[in-house]
Amino acid sequence: MPLLWADFGGSRKFLFKLPWPTKLLLEQICVLQFGFGFGFSRTTQVSRSLARIFISTQKTGSLYESNIMRALYRVRPIILHSTPSSFPFTDPQKCPFGPFNSFTQKRFKKPVISARTRLEDRVRDPNLDKLITHLKKLKTILNLQQLMSNKKRGPFVSLQLMSRWKNIVGLNVNIGTFINKYPHVFEVFKHPIRRNLCCRVRQKMKALIEEEERVVKECELEAVQRVKKLLMMSVNGTLGVHALRLIRRELGVPEDFRDSVLAKYNADFRLVGLEIVELVDKDESVGVAKVEFWREKEYREKWLSEFETKYAFPINFPTGFKKEAGFRDKLKTWQRLPYLKPYERKEVVKVRTCGGIEQFEKRAVGILHEFLSLMVENKVEVERLAHFKRDFAIEVNVRELLLENPGIFYISTKGNAQTVFLREAYSKGHLIKPNPIYVVRRKLLDLVLQGCRSTRELAAEKEIKELSSSVGCTADGGRRNGDWVIPILENFDNENPDNSVSEISK
């Protein structure tokens, strides 16, 4: 493989390695494309495969040299050696970054810190990430149960029909494989007439779903208080019904909350049009943020001053969080910074002097903290928060604001969505102060997490059903299969005429 030596005069020299003999090709390119020629010569000191290019120093302008380098680029050479100042032209506008200026010095750029970089570099919480992964499985199962309940032919659905729901519920595996992973939730059986495989939800799962609906109805008054607080936090005292519908499950209201809650309690709510709900009367006794109870507790138990606790938030940094120099002083200053509390009605102005931006952002932190405190499980998807920004007068980037406060919030990216948790409310993946709705949903999750374990109980139930179905009557009116138990019951009645429980226990 020949070598090519380019001498631009002075100390500007290049040594190229060409992939094929290019003397004739290079001359044609230079003459036809750029109107100049190369002078090739061989000396005794240089090997036969080394060609030397002599260029007149009078023609070594930036344009001329640029044409030469473009000609060399046509044959795709490999730079083997170059002197430190050998690059023939240094103007970055005339020479974009390429294979011949990769060795030039580039200006250092400070790394950009944005919401995306903070999200990638955040300290992960494995317990909360695992919880989101499990809740995704539960959500898929509940979607399947909803689709099965909508069918009017019976309490079961054929697996052939369920295979069409794969894309609807968002599964990336076969529907049969997914159902077989959860035998405590689904029961697969053979149809007695059509002889095809069918699936139905087990009675224990149905009972828990009905229990959740019953508990939601029982906690209706608490849900009304939560909706009132959300309306009190809004600037105009109004919210969109669609926004409330998106957080219906997190808020703990029934599916038909428009009729069962908003229309029922007309003394508290007023429907303006079809998609706007308005607060009728503001109750000052309700407008107390949840963080105020924590501040009062810190003030009494830890004997802290009011100056330190009046505007402070509970901070719980994750394990492995690195604190830089001066971080504690900044956090202490931020904790003492006053801000407009969520239920205070004043004109919100974003001032750019005297800590105005910091106070404006801290007000948004207080609103998001109270918003998550009103949720049943103290979590919500980040995308849902965008529907409340205008009503709550939050003019900052919500995702970036959540990532800037890792001691208060945590964003999990599991489950094909970004979910924000209130960090102080969770410990090892469990809610510290559970409520009745959370308890029932946790039972549903525990039933799903059993997987294929403890299947002996299911086998025992199946045997009992088979025995009970085998003990039946004959069609000809003769001796029945279950007549063998009648003498035993008659002897029991003769020995124990009073049907006392004590005799049975003995």
mmCIF file of C-alpha atoms in Angstrom, residues 196-353:
data_model
loop_
_atom_site.group_PDB
_atom_site.id
_atom_site.type_symbol
_atom_site.label_atom_id
_atom_site.label_comp_id
_atom_site.label_asym_id
_atom_site.label_seq_id
_atom_site.Cartn_x
_atom_site.Cartn_y
_atom_site.Cartn_z
ATOM 1 C CA ASN A 196 -62.360 -25.205 23.905
ATOM 2 C CA LEU A 197 -60.184 -23.529 26.527
ATOM 3 C CA CYS A 198 -61.886 -20.734 28.424
ATOM 4 C CA CYS A 199 -60.825 -18.390 31.208
ATOM 5 C CA ARG A 200 -62.620 -16.737 34.106
ATOM 6 C CA VAL A 201 -61.650 -14.643 37.103
ATOM 7 C CA ARG A 202 -61.506 -16.525 40.393
ATOM 8 C CA GLN A 203 -63.967 -15.758 43.135
ATOM 9 C CA LYS A 204 -61.320 -14.438 45.520
ATOM 10 C CA MET A 205 -60.233 -11.818 42.989
ATOM 11 C CA LYS A 206 -63.843 -10.831 42.347
ATOM 12 C CA ALA A 207 -64.472 -10.475 46.073
ATOM 13 C CA LEU A 208 -61.494 -8.113 46.469
ATOM 14 C CA ILE A 209 -62.615 -5.978 43.513
ATOM 15 C CA GLU A 210 -66.114 -5.708 44.991
ATOM 16 C CA GLU A 211 -64.600 -4.874 48.374
ATOM 17 C CA GLU A 212 -62.600 -2.031 46.805
ATOM 18 C CA GLU A 213 -65.755 -0.582 45.240
ATOM 19 C CA ARG A 214 -67.557 -0.838 48.567
ATOM 20 C CA VAL A 215 -64.733 0.856 50.475
ATOM 21 C CA VAL A 216 -64.594 3.678 47.911
ATOM 22 C CA LYS A 217 -68.299 4.329 48.455
ATOM 23 C CA GLU A 218 -67.881 4.235 52.221
ATOM 24 C CA CYS A 219 -65.071 6.820 52.035
ATOM 25 C CA GLU A 220 -67.155 9.164 49.913
ATOM 26 C CA LEU A 221 -67.104 12.027 52.435
ATOM 27 C CA GLU A 222 -63.317 11.938 52.594
ATOM 28 C CA ALA A 223 -63.184 12.057 48.792
ATOM 29 C CA VAL A 224 -65.436 15.125 48.853
ATOM 30 C CA GLN A 225 -63.001 16.851 51.205
ATOM 31 C CA ARG A 226 -60.097 16.029 48.901
ATOM 32 C CA VAL A 227 -61.889 17.481 45.876
ATOM 33 C CA LYS A 228 -62.736 20.617 47.873
ATOM 34 C CA LYS A 229 -59.087 21.086 48.790
ATOM 35 C CA LEU A 230 -58.032 20.770 45.167
ATOM 36 C CA LEU A 231 -60.563 23.449 44.210
ATOM 37 C CA MET A 232 -59.355 25.696 47.032
ATOM 38 C CA MET A 233 -55.764 25.441 45.749
ATOM 39 C CA SER A 234 -56.752 26.600 42.269
ATOM 40 C CA VAL A 235 -56.493 30.297 41.535
ATOM 41 C CA ASN A 236 -60.077 30.780 40.327
ATOM 42 C CA GLY A 237 -61.669 28.021 42.402
ATOM 43 C CA THR A 238 -62.400 25.930 39.301
ATOM 44 C CA LEU A 239 -61.023 22.716 37.825
ATOM 45 C CA GLY A 240 -61.695 20.696 34.710
ATOM 46 C CA VAL A 241 -63.796 17.566 35.081
ATOM 47 C CA HIS A 242 -61.523 15.841 32.595
ATOM 48 C CA ALA A 243 -58.485 16.547 34.788
ATOM 49 C CA LEU A 244 -60.267 15.034 37.802
ATOM 50 C CA ARG A 245 -61.281 12.042 35.707
ATOM 51 C CA LEU A 246 -57.633 11.363 34.867
ATOM 52 C CA ILE A 247 -56.722 11.099 38.570
ATOM 53 C CA ARG A 248 -59.980 9.375 39.578
ATOM 54 C CA ARG A 249 -58.259 6.250 40.899
ATOM 55 C CA GLU A 250 -55.506 8.206 42.676
ATOM 56 C CA LEU A 251 -58.094 10.534 44.226
ATOM 57 C CA GLY A 252 -60.235 7.643 45.502
ATOM 58 C CA VAL A 253 -63.538 8.647 43.881
ATOM 59 C CA PRO A 254 -65.907 6.251 42.057
ATOM 60 C CA GLU A 255 -65.956 5.979 38.297
ATOM 61 C CA ASP A 256 -69.237 7.881 38.019
ATOM 62 C CA PHE A 257 -68.028 10.672 40.335
ATOM 63 C CA ARG A 258 -69.655 13.323 38.152
ATOM 64 C CA ASP A 259 -73.110 12.106 39.182
ATOM 65 C CA SER A 260 -72.365 10.378 42.486
ATOM 66 C CA VAL A 261 -70.155 13.113 43.991
ATOM 67 C CA LEU A 262 -70.269 16.413 42.093
ATOM 68 C CA ALA A 263 -74.005 16.422 41.364
ATOM 69 C CA LYS A 264 -74.951 14.858 44.698
ATOM 70 C CA TYR A 265 -73.145 17.432 46.856
ATOM 71 C CA ASN A 266 -74.503 20.510 45.085
ATOM 72 C CA ALA A 267 -74.049 22.581 48.243
ATOM 73 C CA ASP A 268 -70.275 22.312 47.783
ATOM 74 C CA PHE A 269 -69.824 22.008 44.014
ATOM 75 C CA ARG A 270 -71.373 23.674 40.994
ATOM 76 C CA LEU A 271 -71.043 22.382 37.436
ATOM 77 C CA VAL A 272 -70.346 25.197 34.980
ATOM 78 C CA GLY A 273 -71.147 23.834 31.574
ATOM 79 C CA LEU A 274 -70.108 20.248 30.949
ATOM 80 C CA GLU A 275 -66.413 20.115 31.804
ATOM 81 C CA ILE A 276 -65.829 22.650 34.610
ATOM 82 C CA VAL A 277 -66.563 22.252 38.305
ATOM 83 C CA GLU A 278 -66.577 25.256 40.646
ATOM 84 C CA LEU A 279 -66.366 25.514 44.421
ATOM 85 C CA VAL A 280 -69.510 27.065 45.885
ATOM 86 C CA ASP A 281 -68.280 28.061 49.324
ATOM 87 C CA LYS A 282 -64.748 28.149 50.680
ATOM 88 C CA ASP A 283 -64.319 26.454 54.056
ATOM 89 C CA GLU A 284 -61.378 27.979 55.937
ATOM 90 C CA SER A 285 -61.222 25.072 58.387
ATOM 91 C CA VAL A 286 -60.439 22.687 55.520
ATOM 92 C CA GLY A 287 -57.686 24.852 54.032
ATOM 93 C CA VAL A 288 -54.818 23.540 56.147
ATOM 94 C CA ALA A 289 -51.939 21.817 54.355
ATOM 95 C CA LYS A 290 -50.777 18.382 55.487
ATOM 96 C CA VAL A 291 -47.239 19.654 55.941
ATOM 97 C CA GLU A 292 -48.453 22.031 58.666
ATOM 98 C CA PHE A 293 -49.094 19.068 60.993
ATOM 99 C CA TRP A 294 -45.513 17.910 60.465
ATOM 100 C CA ARG A 295 -44.203 21.406 61.208
ATOM 101 C CA GLU A 296 -46.195 21.582 64.413
ATOM 102 C CA LYS A 297 -44.860 18.186 65.467
ATOM 103 C CA GLU A 298 -41.265 19.242 64.764
ATOM 104 C CA TYR A 299 -41.795 22.458 66.699
ATOM 105 C CA ARG A 300 -43.128 20.643 69.781
ATOM 106 C CA GLU A 301 -41.057 17.466 69.917
ATOM 107 C CA LYS A 302 -37.666 18.681 68.677
ATOM 108 C CA TRP A 303 -37.865 22.123 70.301
ATOM 109 C CA LEU A 304 -36.985 23.895 67.071
ATOM 110 C CA SER A 305 -37.623 27.577 66.582
ATOM 111 C CA GLU A 306 -40.556 28.847 64.561
ATOM 112 C CA PHE A 307 -38.123 30.519 62.184
ATOM 113 C CA GLU A 308 -36.741 27.093 61.190
ATOM 114 C CA THR A 309 -40.033 25.182 60.948
ATOM 115 C CA LYS A 310 -42.568 27.702 59.607
ATOM 116 C CA TYR A 311 -41.646 27.191 55.930
ATOM 117 C CA ALA A 312 -39.699 23.902 56.121
ATOM 118 C CA PHE A 313 -40.427 20.598 54.374
ATOM 119 C CA PRO A 314 -39.558 17.041 55.472
ATOM 120 C CA ILE A 315 -36.406 15.974 53.643
ATOM 121 C CA ASN A 316 -35.522 12.290 53.143
ATOM 122 C CA PHE A 317 -32.607 11.797 50.768
ATOM 123 C CA PRO A 318 -32.232 8.372 49.147
ATOM 124 C CA THR A 319 -29.436 5.995 50.009
ATOM 125 C CA GLY A 320 -26.297 6.885 48.076
ATOM 126 C CA PHE A 321 -27.161 10.544 47.546
ATOM 127 C CA LYS A 322 -23.944 12.578 47.312
ATOM 128 C CA LYS A 323 -23.922 15.979 48.990
ATOM 129 C CA GLU A 324 -21.537 18.479 47.503
ATOM 130 C CA ALA A 325 -19.645 21.154 49.370
ATOM 131 C CA GLY A 326 -21.971 23.886 50.617
ATOM 132 C CA PHE A 327 -25.093 21.802 49.998
ATOM 133 C CA ARG A 328 -26.177 21.822 53.643
ATOM 134 C CA ASP A 329 -25.983 25.611 53.875
ATOM 135 C CA LYS A 330 -28.031 26.014 50.694
ATOM 136 C CA LEU A 331 -30.642 23.560 51.961
ATOM 137 C CA LYS A 332 -30.848 25.333 55.304
ATOM 138 C CA THR A 333 -31.351 28.682 53.562
ATOM 139 C CA TRP A 334 -34.009 27.188 51.294
ATOM 140 C CA GLN A 335 -35.877 25.688 54.250
ATOM 141 C CA ARG A 336 -36.117 29.118 55.882
ATOM 142 C CA LEU A 337 -37.213 30.879 52.682
ATOM 143 C CA PRO A 338 -40.811 32.168 52.993
ATOM 144 C CA TYR A 339 -43.329 31.413 50.260
ATOM 145 C CA LEU A 340 -47.015 31.762 49.439
ATOM 146 C CA LYS A 341 -48.747 28.707 50.915
ATOM 147 C CA PRO A 342 -51.144 26.624 48.776
ATOM 148 C CA TYR A 343 -54.435 27.775 50.320
ATOM 149 C CA GLU A 344 -53.526 31.460 50.547
ATOM 150 C CA ARG A 345 -55.281 33.659 47.992
ATOM 151 C CA LYS A 346 -52.959 36.369 46.762
ATOM 152 C CA GLU A 347 -51.786 37.568 43.402
ATOM 153 C CA VAL A 348 -48.962 35.335 42.212
ATOM 154 C CA VAL A 349 -46.158 37.413 40.734
ATOM 155 C CA LYS A 350 -42.854 36.006 39.504
ATOM 156 C CA VAL A 351 -40.268 38.538 40.673
ATOM 157 C CA ARG A 352 -36.699 38.266 39.379
ATOM 158 C CA THR A 353 -35.031 40.081 42.260
#
